[in-house]
Coordinates of C-alpha atoms in Angstrom, one line a residue:
A13 CA 118.4 24.1 19.4
G14 CA 116.0 23.2 16.6
N15 CA 113.6 25.9 15.7
S16 CA 111.0 27.0 13.2
S17 CA 113.5 29.1 11.3
A18 CA 115.7 26.1 10.5
A19 CA 116.5 25.2 6.9
Y20 CA 114.8 21.8 7.4
A21 CA 111.7 20.9 9.2
A22 CA 113.1 17.4 9.8
L23 CA 116.0 15.1 9.1
V24 CA 115.3 11.4 8.5
C25 CA 117.7 9.2 10.5
Y26 CA 117.8 5.5 9.5
P27 CA 120.2 2.5 9.3
Q28 CA 121.2 2.4 5.7
S29 CA 121.8 -1.3 5.6
S30 CA 118.2 -2.1 6.5
L31 CA 115.9 0.8 6.0
G32 CA 117.1 2.7 2.9
A33 CA 114.0 2.1 0.9
V34 CA 111.7 2.9 3.8
A35 CA 113.6 6.1 4.5
R36 CA 113.1 7.2 0.9
W37 CA 109.4 6.6 1.1
F38 CA 109.2 8.3 4.5
H39 CA 111.1 11.3 3.0
L40 CA 108.5 11.6 0.2
E41 CA 105.5 11.3 2.6
L42 CA 106.9 13.7 5.2
G43 CA 107.9 16.2 2.5
A44 CA 104.3 16.3 1.3
R45 CA 103.3 17.4 4.8
A46 CA 106.2 19.7 5.7
G47 CA 106.0 22.2 2.8
G48 CA 107.9 20.1 0.2
R49 CA 110.7 17.5 0.0
S50 CA 113.3 20.2 0.2
R51 CA 112.2 20.8 3.9
V52 CA 113.1 17.3 4.8
F53 CA 116.8 16.3 4.9
L54 CA 117.7 12.8 3.7
D55 CA 121.5 12.2 3.8
A56 CA 121.4 10.0 0.7
D57 CA 120.6 13.0 -1.4
S58 CA 123.2 15.5 -0.4
L59 CA 125.8 14.4 2.1
A60 CA 129.5 13.6 1.9
T61 CA 130.8 13.2 5.4
L62 CA 129.7 12.4 8.9
D63 CA 131.0 15.8 10.1
Q64 CA 128.7 17.6 7.6
L65 CA 125.8 15.5 8.8
V66 CA 126.4 16.4 12.5
G67 CA 126.5 20.1 11.5
V68 CA 123.2 19.8 9.7
V69 CA 121.6 18.1 12.8
R70 CA 123.1 20.7 15.2
D71 CA 122.4 23.8 13.2
Q72 CA 119.8 23.3 10.5
V73 CA 116.9 21.1 11.6
E74 CA 113.8 21.4 13.8
A75 CA 113.6 17.7 14.5
V76 CA 115.4 14.4 13.9
V77 CA 113.0 11.6 12.9
V78 CA 114.6 8.3 13.7
L79 CA 113.3 5.2 11.8
V80 CA 113.8 2.5 14.4
D81 CA 114.5 -1.2 13.7
D82 CA 116.9 -3.7 15.4
L83 CA 119.9 -2.2 13.6
V84 CA 119.5 1.5 14.3
W85 CA 121.3 1.4 17.7
C86 CA 124.4 -0.2 16.1
D87 CA 124.7 2.3 13.2
L88 CA 127.5 4.8 13.7
W89 CA 125.8 7.5 11.6
C90 CA 122.5 7.1 13.5
A91 CA 124.3 7.2 16.9
A92 CA 126.0 10.5 15.8
Q93 CA 122.7 12.0 14.6
I94 CA 120.8 11.1 17.8
T95 CA 123.6 12.1 20.2
T96 CA 124.1 15.4 18.4
A97 CA 120.3 16.1 18.4
V98 CA 120.1 15.4 22.2
F99 CA 123.1 17.7 23.0
A100 CA 121.8 20.4 20.7
E101 CA 118.3 20.2 22.2
V102 CA 116.8 19.3 18.8
K103 CA 113.6 17.3 19.1
V104 CA 114.0 13.6 18.5
I105 CA 111.0 11.6 17.2
L106 CA 111.1 7.8 17.1
V107 CA 109.2 5.9 14.4
L108 CA 109.0 2.2 15.1
V109 CA 109.4 0.2 11.8
D110 CA 108.1 -3.4 11.9
K111 CA 109.8 -6.0 9.9
F112 CA 107.9 -8.8 8.2
D113 CA 108.9 -12.0 6.6
S114 CA 106.4 -12.0 3.7
V115 CA 103.3 -10.3 2.4
D116 CA 100.2 -12.4 2.2
L117 CA 98.4 -11.1 -1.0
D118 CA 95.5 -13.5 -0.3
F119 CA 94.2 -11.5 2.7

């Protein structure tokens, strides 16, 4: 189960096709609050296979932070991370990410 002696305070789970940039920003922000970016795992930085990712979730994190949009539930990698976390009794934290069509700079 996830614990305080884990190598990572958190792992950021996200659908790469839609939230890659948001995940990078979230990684930087969460790292500033978790004792440094090295305490927050982001698969884009250091991962080769799904098997490796599942091992990290199972054995090396305190919590999995899931960035949730419409595509997260259809993403194989996210499904594997969430399922592994639940079975390994690692805390799962959902962060709802709103989508927007445009930014009104004349607010």
